[in-house]
Amino acid sequence: MIGAGSPDAPFYLKFLAGAITGGVGSVIGNPFDVMKTLAQTNKDKSVGMMGLVSGMYADQGIGGFYRGVQVNIMRACVLNATKMGVYDMTKGYVTNATGWNRKDIKTSFAAAFVAGFFMTVTVAPWDMLRTKLMNQPTDAKLYDGFADCAKKTIQADGVLGLWRGFIPIWARFAPQATIQLLTIEVIYGAMGFKSI
């Protein structure tokens, strides 16, 4: 649609295409992310999904389901832009360096692994901020938006505190990106579409 599908499309179009899809998806999925985060971090007795939903709505209204949406959109834009942009660019580098075909499973695997690493580098700070914003109690507001959350996090933990949990995040992203991107390539091939 924006011309990012061509192997020789400039990197900014590839990143833009990934960012747009990630941003739109995060707006739709934000209420579910908030509920998931509250369910996972609930320190009280086990509360069912309906209890979490009704508690959130009673305390904060519909807006409560969209707390952290700004950082979630930014996180999704960065994640998808990095994943798709780095994956596509790395496929070109691998092809040039090895002589392997762009559709070769080895090329896709190597590119997906590299994309998983760079996804972690670029997304870890957004993950940290998103989790802190979404993990606020339903009846209190600890942060006044993502900028305030970032400022307080850096003041408390230093800049590197934004990358706390890097190894577990990478341990999740590397296989996830590899499986996801290899699956996309297989589906594209089976349906007669061009490879990424």
C-alpha atoms as an extended CHARMM CRD file, in Angstrom:
* protein
*
       196  EXT
         1         1  MET       CA              0.0000000000        0.0000000000        0.0000000000  PROA      1               0.0000000000
         2         2  ILE       CA              2.8000000000        2.4380000000        0.8270000000  PROA      2               0.0000000000
         3         3  GLY       CA              5.3800000000        0.7160000000       -1.3620000000  PROA      3               0.0000000000
         4         4  ALA       CA              7.2470000000       -1.1160000000        1.4030000000  PROA      4               0.0000000000
         5         5  GLY       CA              6.8140000000       -4.5980000000       -0.1110000000  PROA      5               0.0000000000
         6         6  SER       CA              9.5980000000       -4.3270000000       -2.6620000000  PROA      6               0.0000000000
         7         7  PRO       CA             12.9800000000       -5.7940000000       -1.6260000000  PROA      7               0.0000000000
         8         8  ASP       CA             14.6620000000       -2.5580000000       -2.7310000000  PROA      8               0.0000000000
         9         9  ALA       CA             12.1890000000       -0.2400000000       -0.9440000000  PROA      9               0.0000000000
        10        10  PRO       CA             13.9500000000        2.2230000000        1.3560000000  PROA      10              0.0000000000
        11        11  PHE       CA             14.2610000000        1.1950000000        4.9950000000  PROA      11              0.0000000000
        12        12  TYR       CA             12.0590000000        4.0470000000        6.2300000000  PROA      12              0.0000000000
        13        13  LEU       CA              9.0930000000        2.6670000000        4.2420000000  PROA      13              0.0000000000
        14        14  LYS       CA              9.6330000000       -0.7940000000        5.7180000000  PROA      14              0.0000000000
        15        15  PHE       CA              9.7830000000        0.6720000000        9.2180000000  PROA      15              0.0000000000
        16        16  LEU       CA              6.7360000000        2.8740000000        8.5320000000  PROA      16              0.0000000000
        17        17  ALA       CA              4.6620000000       -0.0830000000        7.3000000000  PROA      17              0.0000000000
        18        18  GLY       CA              5.5240000000       -2.0600000000       10.4390000000  PROA      18              0.0000000000
        19        19  ALA       CA              4.8450000000        0.9230000000       12.6770000000  PROA      19              0.0000000000
        20        20  ILE       CA              1.3840000000        1.5450000000       11.2090000000  PROA      20              0.0000000000
        21        21  THR       CA              0.2630000000       -2.0510000000       11.6510000000  PROA      21              0.0000000000
        22        22  GLY       CA              1.6270000000       -2.1840000000       15.1910000000  PROA      22              0.0000000000
        23        23  GLY       CA              0.0110000000        1.0880000000       16.2230000000  PROA      23              0.0000000000
        24        24  VAL       CA             -3.4350000000        0.1430000000       14.9370000000  PROA      24              0.0000000000
        25        25  GLY       CA             -3.2570000000       -3.2730000000       16.5780000000  PROA      25              0.0000000000
        26        26  SER       CA             -2.2270000000       -1.8170000000       19.9320000000  PROA      26              0.0000000000
        27        27  VAL       CA             -5.2140000000        0.5480000000       20.0710000000  PROA      27              0.0000000000
        28        28  ILE       CA             -7.5580000000       -2.3950000000       19.5110000000  PROA      28              0.0000000000
        29        29  GLY       CA             -5.7640000000       -4.6700000000       21.9630000000  PROA      29              0.0000000000
        30        30  ASN       CA             -4.9990000000       -2.1970000000       24.7810000000  PROA      30              0.0000000000
        31        31  PRO       CA             -7.9820000000       -3.1210000000       27.0220000000  PROA      31              0.0000000000
        32        32  PHE       CA             -6.8830000000       -6.7670000000       26.8860000000  PROA      32              0.0000000000
        33        33  ASP       CA             -3.2750000000       -5.8210000000       27.7100000000  PROA      33              0.0000000000
        34        34  VAL       CA             -4.4650000000       -3.8400000000       30.7400000000  PROA      34              0.0000000000
        35        35  MET       CA             -6.5920000000       -6.7400000000       31.9890000000  PROA      35              0.0000000000
        36        36  LYS       CA             -3.7790000000       -9.2520000000       31.3830000000  PROA      36              0.0000000000
        37        37  THR       CA             -1.3120000000       -7.1060000000       33.3010000000  PROA      37              0.0000000000
        38        38  LEU       CA             -3.7060000000       -6.6200000000       36.2180000000  PROA      38              0.0000000000
        39        39  ALA       CA             -4.4930000000      -10.3430000000       36.3320000000  PROA      39              0.0000000000
        40        40  GLN       CA             -0.7970000000      -11.2850000000       36.3090000000  PROA      40              0.0000000000
        41        41  THR       CA              0.2380000000       -8.7880000000       38.9600000000  PROA      41              0.0000000000
        42        42  ASN       CA             -2.7670000000       -9.0800000000       41.2940000000  PROA      42              0.0000000000
        43        43  LYS       CA             -1.3990000000       -9.5290000000       44.8140000000  PROA      43              0.0000000000
        44        44  ASP       CA             -4.7740000000      -10.0520000000       46.4590000000  PROA      44              0.0000000000
        45        45  LYS       CA             -6.8830000000      -13.1740000000       46.2930000000  PROA      45              0.0000000000
        46        46  SER       CA             -7.5450000000      -14.4650000000       42.8230000000  PROA      46              0.0000000000
        47        47  VAL       CA             -9.9720000000      -12.2200000000       40.9610000000  PROA      47              0.0000000000
        48        48  GLY       CA            -11.7410000000      -13.4710000000       37.8620000000  PROA      48              0.0000000000
        49        49  MET       CA            -11.7650000000      -11.5810000000       34.5840000000  PROA      49              0.0000000000
        50        50  MET       CA            -15.2750000000      -10.2110000000       35.1300000000  PROA      50              0.0000000000
        51        51  GLY       CA            -14.2390000000       -8.9620000000       38.5700000000  PROA      51              0.0000000000
        52        52  LEU       CA            -11.2300000000       -7.1770000000       37.0830000000  PROA      52              0.0000000000
        53        53  VAL       CA            -13.3260000000       -5.6600000000       34.3060000000  PROA      53              0.0000000000
        54        54  SER       CA            -16.1010000000       -4.4730000000       36.6290000000  PROA      54              0.0000000000
        55        55  GLY       CA            -13.5670000000       -3.1340000000       39.1590000000  PROA      55              0.0000000000
        56        56  MET       CA            -11.6950000000       -1.2070000000       36.4710000000  PROA      56              0.0000000000
        57        57  TYR       CA            -14.9100000000        0.2190000000       35.0360000000  PROA      57              0.0000000000
        58        58  ALA       CA            -16.2290000000        1.2060000000       38.4850000000  PROA      58              0.0000000000
        59        59  ASP       CA            -12.9590000000        2.9190000000       39.4700000000  PROA      59              0.0000000000
        60        60  GLN       CA            -11.9190000000        4.5780000000       36.2060000000  PROA      60              0.0000000000
        61        61  GLY       CA            -14.6640000000        4.1680000000       33.6200000000  PROA      61              0.0000000000
        62        62  ILE       CA            -13.8950000000        3.2510000000       30.0280000000  PROA      62              0.0000000000
        63        63  GLY       CA            -10.7250000000        5.3670000000       30.1650000000  PROA      63              0.0000000000
        64        64  GLY       CA             -9.1810000000        2.8940000000       32.5860000000  PROA      64              0.0000000000
        65        65  PHE       CA             -9.0490000000        0.2790000000       29.8520000000  PROA      65              0.0000000000
        66        66  TYR       CA             -6.9410000000        2.6650000000       27.7930000000  PROA      66              0.0000000000
        67        67  ARG       CA             -4.4150000000        3.6660000000       30.4280000000  PROA      67              0.0000000000
        68        68  GLY       CA             -0.9590000000        3.2760000000       29.0060000000  PROA      68              0.0000000000
        69        69  VAL       CA             -2.3440000000        3.3700000000       25.4600000000  PROA      69              0.0000000000
        70        70  GLN       CA              0.1670000000        6.0390000000       24.3710000000  PROA      70              0.0000000000
        71        71  VAL       CA              3.1770000000        3.9920000000       25.4010000000  PROA      71              0.0000000000
        72        72  ASN       CA              1.5080000000        0.8330000000       24.0890000000  PROA      72              0.0000000000
        73        73  ILE       CA              1.0810000000        2.4290000000       20.6610000000  PROA      73              0.0000000000
        74        74  MET       CA              4.6960000000        3.6140000000       20.6720000000  PROA      74              0.0000000000
        75        75  ARG       CA              5.8830000000        0.1890000000       21.8320000000  PROA      75              0.0000000000
        76        76  ALA       CA              3.9120000000       -1.5830000000       19.1000000000  PROA      76              0.0000000000
        77        77  CYS       CA              5.1120000000        0.8450000000       16.4340000000  PROA      77              0.0000000000
        78        78  VAL       CA              8.7290000000        0.3570000000       17.4960000000  PROA      78              0.0000000000
        79        79  LEU       CA              8.3500000000       -3.4230000000       17.8350000000  PROA      79              0.0000000000
        80        80  ASN       CA              6.7350000000       -3.9990000000       14.4450000000  PROA      80              0.0000000000
        81        81  ALA       CA              8.8690000000       -1.4310000000       12.6590000000  PROA      81              0.0000000000
        82        82  THR       CA             12.0140000000       -3.0470000000       14.0460000000  PROA      82              0.0000000000
        83        83  LYS       CA             10.8380000000       -6.6020000000       13.4100000000  PROA      83              0.0000000000
        84        84  MET       CA              9.7620000000       -6.1160000000        9.8180000000  PROA      84              0.0000000000
        85        85  GLY       CA             12.3880000000       -3.5410000000        8.8590000000  PROA      85              0.0000000000
        86        86  VAL       CA             15.3680000000       -5.3710000000       10.3520000000  PROA      86              0.0000000000
        87        87  TYR       CA             14.1090000000       -8.7330000000        9.1040000000  PROA      87              0.0000000000
        88        88  ASP       CA             13.7860000000       -7.5130000000        5.5210000000  PROA      88              0.0000000000
        89        89  MET       CA             17.0620000000       -5.5910000000        5.5370000000  PROA      89              0.0000000000
        90        90  THR       CA             18.9380000000       -8.4960000000        7.1470000000  PROA      90              0.0000000000
        91        91  LYS       CA             17.5970000000      -10.8820000000        4.5120000000  PROA      91              0.0000000000
        92        92  GLY       CA             19.2620000000       -8.6570000000        1.9190000000  PROA      92              0.0000000000
        93        93  TYR       CA             22.5530000000       -8.6120000000        3.8480000000  PROA      93              0.0000000000
        94        94  VAL       CA             22.4960000000      -12.3900000000        4.3660000000  PROA      94              0.0000000000
        95        95  THR       CA             21.7040000000      -12.9760000000        0.6900000000  PROA      95              0.0000000000
        96        96  ASN       CA             24.5840000000      -10.7370000000       -0.3890000000  PROA      96              0.0000000000
        97        97  ALA       CA             27.0570000000      -12.2090000000        2.1130000000  PROA      97              0.0000000000
        98        98  THR       CA             26.2350000000      -15.9000000000        1.5850000000  PROA      98              0.0000000000
        99        99  GLY       CA             24.7270000000      -16.1470000000       -1.8850000000  PROA      99              0.0000000000
       100       100  TRP       CA             21.6700000000      -17.8460000000       -0.3930000000  PROA      100             0.0000000000
       101       101  ASN       CA             18.3050000000      -17.0990000000       -1.9720000000  PROA      101             0.0000000000
       102       102  ARG       CA             15.9810000000      -14.6810000000       -0.1160000000  PROA      102             0.0000000000
       103       103  LYS       CA             13.4220000000      -17.5250000000        0.1120000000  PROA      103             0.0000000000
       104       104  ASP       CA             15.9490000000      -19.9900000000        1.5820000000  PROA      104             0.0000000000
       105       105  ILE       CA             14.9650000000      -21.1250000000        5.0870000000  PROA      105             0.0000000000
       106       106  LYS       CA             18.5340000000      -20.4200000000        6.2720000000  PROA      106             0.0000000000
       107       107  THR       CA             18.2170000000      -16.8090000000        5.1250000000  PROA      107             0.0000000000
       108       108  SER       CA             14.8600000000      -16.4030000000        6.8470000000  PROA      108             0.0000000000
       109       109  PHE       CA             16.0900000000      -18.0420000000       10.0510000000  PROA      109             0.0000000000
       110       110  ALA       CA             19.2130000000      -15.8590000000       10.2800000000  PROA      110             0.0000000000
       111       111  ALA       CA             17.2680000000      -12.6870000000        9.5240000000  PROA      111             0.0000000000
       112       112  ALA       CA             14.5360000000      -13.5470000000       12.0470000000  PROA      112             0.0000000000
       113       113  PHE       CA             17.1160000000      -14.2070000000       14.7760000000  PROA      113             0.0000000000
       114       114  VAL       CA             18.7830000000      -10.8270000000       14.1530000000  PROA      114             0.0000000000
       115       115  ALA       CA             15.3510000000       -9.1300000000       14.1150000000  PROA      115             0.0000000000
       116       116  GLY       CA             14.5590000000      -10.7030000000       17.5130000000  PROA      116             0.0000000000
       117       117  PHE       CA             17.7140000000       -9.2150000000       19.0260000000  PROA      117             0.0000000000
       118       118  PHE       CA             17.0540000000       -5.7220000000       17.6950000000  PROA      118             0.0000000000
       119       119  MET       CA             13.4010000000       -5.9350000000       18.7260000000  PROA      119             0.0000000000
       120       120  THR       CA             14.6250000000       -6.4640000000       22.2880000000  PROA      120             0.0000000000
       121       121  VAL       CA             17.0470000000       -3.5510000000       22.1070000000  PROA      121             0.0000000000
       122       122  THR       CA             14.3830000000       -1.1510000000       20.8700000000  PROA      122             0.0000000000
       123       123  VAL       CA             11.3350000000       -2.4490000000       22.7570000000  PROA      123             0.0000000000
       124       124  ALA       CA             12.6390000000       -3.1700000000       26.2790000000  PROA      124             0.0000000000
       125       125  PRO       CA             12.2480000000        0.4620000000       27.4720000000  PROA      125             0.0000000000
       126       126  TRP       CA              8.6870000000        0.6280000000       26.1350000000  PROA      126             0.0000000000
       127       127  ASP       CA              7.8780000000       -2.7160000000       27.7970000000  PROA      127             0.0000000000
       128       128  MET       CA              9.1220000000       -1.3830000000       31.1280000000  PROA      128             0.0000000000
       129       129  LEU       CA              7.0410000000        1.7940000000       30.8900000000  PROA      129             0.0000000000
       130       130  ARG       CA              3.9620000000        0.0030000000       29.5930000000  PROA      130             0.0000000000
       131       131  THR       CA              4.0460000000       -2.5330000000       32.4250000000  PROA      131             0.0000000000
       132       132  LYS       CA              4.4360000000        0.1750000000       35.0700000000  PROA      132             0.0000000000
       133       133  LEU       CA              1.5760000000        2.2310000000       33.6290000000  PROA      133             0.0000000000
       134       134  MET       CA             -0.7680000000       -0.7140000000       33.2520000000  PROA      134             0.0000000000
       135       135  ASN       CA              0.1530000000       -2.1290000000       36.6600000000  PROA      135             0.0000000000
       136       136  GLN       CA             -1.0800000000        0.9200000000       38.5660000000  PROA      136             0.0000000000
       137       137  PRO       CA             -3.8580000000        0.1070000000       41.0200000000  PROA      137             0.0000000000
       138       138  THR       CA             -7.3140000000        0.6310000000       39.5670000000  PROA      138             0.0000000000
       139       139  ASP       CA             -8.1380000000        3.1240000000       42.3280000000  PROA      139             0.0000000000
       140       140  ALA       CA             -4.9010000000        5.1630000000       42.1510000000  PROA      140             0.0000000000
       141       141  LYS       CA             -2.6990000000        6.8730000000       39.6110000000  PROA      141             0.0000000000
       142       142  LEU       CA              1.0430000000        6.5940000000       40.2490000000  PROA      142             0.0000000000
       143       143  TYR       CA              2.1430000000        8.1640000000       36.9580000000  PROA      143             0.0000000000
       144       144  ASP       CA              0.7700000000       11.0300000000       34.9290000000  PROA      144             0.0000000000
       145       145  GLY       CA              1.3880000000        9.4600000000       31.5200000000  PROA      145             0.0000000000
       146       146  PHE       CA              4.3770000000        7.8160000000       29.8930000000  PROA      146             0.0000000000
       147       147  ALA       CA              6.7090000000       10.8400000000       30.1230000000  PROA      147             0.0000000000
       148       148  ASP       CA              6.1800000000       11.0390000000       33.8850000000  PROA      148             0.0000000000
       149       149  CYS       CA              6.6610000000        7.2740000000       34.1660000000  PROA      149             0.0000000000
       150       150  ALA       CA              9.9010000000        7.4460000000       32.1580000000  PROA      150             0.0000000000
       151       151  LYS       CA             11.1890000000       10.3410000000       34.2600000000  PROA      151             0.0000000000
       152       152  LYS       CA             10.4280000000        8.5880000000       37.5630000000  PROA      152             0.0000000000
       153       153  THR       CA             11.8890000000        5.3010000000       36.3220000000  PROA      153             0.0000000000
       154       154  ILE       CA             15.1320000000        6.9470000000       35.1870000000  PROA      154             0.0000000000
       155       155  GLN       CA             15.3690000000        8.9250000000       38.4390000000  PROA      155             0.0000000000
       156       156  ALA       CA             14.9330000000        5.7500000000       40.4910000000  PROA      156             0.0000000000
       157       157  ASP       CA             16.9230000000        3.2500000000       38.4060000000  PROA      157             0.0000000000
       158       158  GLY       CA             19.0680000000        5.2260000000       35.9520000000  PROA      158             0.0000000000
       159       159  VAL       CA             18.7570000000        5.0620000000       32.1700000000  PROA      159             0.0000000000
       160       160  LEU       CA             19.8260000000        1.4050000000       32.0410000000  PROA      160             0.0000000000
       161       161  GLY       CA             16.8730000000        0.5950000000       34.3090000000  PROA      161             0.0000000000
       162       162  LEU       CA             14.7200000000        0.9070000000       31.1840000000  PROA      162             0.0000000000
       163       163  TRP       CA             16.3990000000       -2.2670000000       29.8840000000  PROA      163             0.0000000000
       164       164  ARG       CA             15.8870000000       -4.2800000000       33.0730000000  PROA      164             0.0000000000
       165       165  GLY       CA             14.8050000000       -7.7720000000       32.0600000000  PROA      165             0.0000000000
       166       166  PHE       CA             16.6740000000       -7.6390000000       28.7240000000  PROA      166             0.0000000000
       167       167  ILE       CA             17.7060000000      -11.3200000000       28.7080000000  PROA      167             0.0000000000
       168       168  PRO       CA             14.2100000000      -12.7110000000       29.4660000000  PROA      168             0.0000000000
       169       169  ILE       CA             12.7000000000      -10.3530000000       26.8920000000  PROA      169             0.0000000000
       170       170  TRP       CA             15.2400000000      -11.4920000000       24.2990000000  PROA      170             0.0000000000
       171       171  ALA       CA             14.6340000000      -15.1280000000       25.2730000000  PROA      171             0.0000000000
       172       172  ARG       CA             10.9810000000      -14.4850000000       24.4030000000  PROA      172             0.0000000000
       173       173  PHE       CA             11.4660000000      -12.3550000000       21.2810000000  PROA      173             0.0000000000
       174       174  ALA       CA             14.1560000000      -14.4300000000       19.5350000000  PROA      174             0.0000000000
       175       175  PRO       CA             12.0990000000      -17.6320000000       19.1960000000  PROA      175             0.0000000000
       176       176  GLN       CA              8.8260000000      -15.7230000000       18.8090000000  PROA      176             0.0000000000
       177       177  ALA       CA             10.1520000000      -13.6070000000       15.9330000000  PROA      177             0.0000000000
       178       178  THR       CA             11.8140000000      -16.6190000000       14.3200000000  PROA      178             0.0000000000
       179       179  ILE       CA              8.6930000000      -18.8010000000       14.4500000000  PROA      179             0.0000000000
       180       180  GLN       CA              6.3900000000      -15.9640000000       13.4560000000  PROA      180             0.0000000000
       181       181  LEU       CA              8.4710000000      -14.7950000000       10.4970000000  PROA      181             0.0000000000
       182       182  LEU       CA              9.2260000000      -18.3170000000        9.2540000000  PROA      182             0.0000000000
       183       183  THR       CA              5.5060000000      -19.1360000000        9.4710000000  PROA      183             0.0000000000
       184       184  ILE       CA              4.6290000000      -16.0060000000        7.5090000000  PROA      184             0.0000000000
       185       185  GLU       CA              7.1450000000      -16.9930000000        4.8230000000  PROA      185             0.0000000000
       186       186  VAL       CA              5.6720000000      -20.5150000000        4.5690000000  PROA      186             0.0000000000
       187       187  ILE       CA              2.1130000000      -19.1850000000        4.3630000000  PROA      187             0.0000000000
       188       188  TYR       CA              3.1110000000      -16.5970000000        1.7600000000  PROA      188             0.0000000000
       189       189  GLY       CA              4.8030000000      -19.2960000000       -0.3090000000  PROA      189             0.0000000000
       190       190  ALA       CA              1.8570000000      -21.6660000000       -0.0530000000  PROA      190             0.0000000000
       191       191  MET       CA             -0.5590000000      -18.9270000000       -1.1320000000  PROA      191             0.0000000000
       192       192  GLY       CA              1.6230000000      -17.7980000000       -4.0360000000  PROA      192             0.0000000000
       193       193  PHE       CA              2.5860000000      -14.4270000000       -2.5190000000  PROA      193             0.0000000000
       194       194  LYS       CA              6.0240000000      -12.8820000000       -2.7940000000  PROA      194             0.0000000000
       195       195  SER       CA              8.4350000000      -13.5350000000        0.0580000000  PROA      195             0.0000000000
       196       196  ILE       CA              9.0520000000      -10.7150000000        2.5240000000  PROA      196             0.0000000000
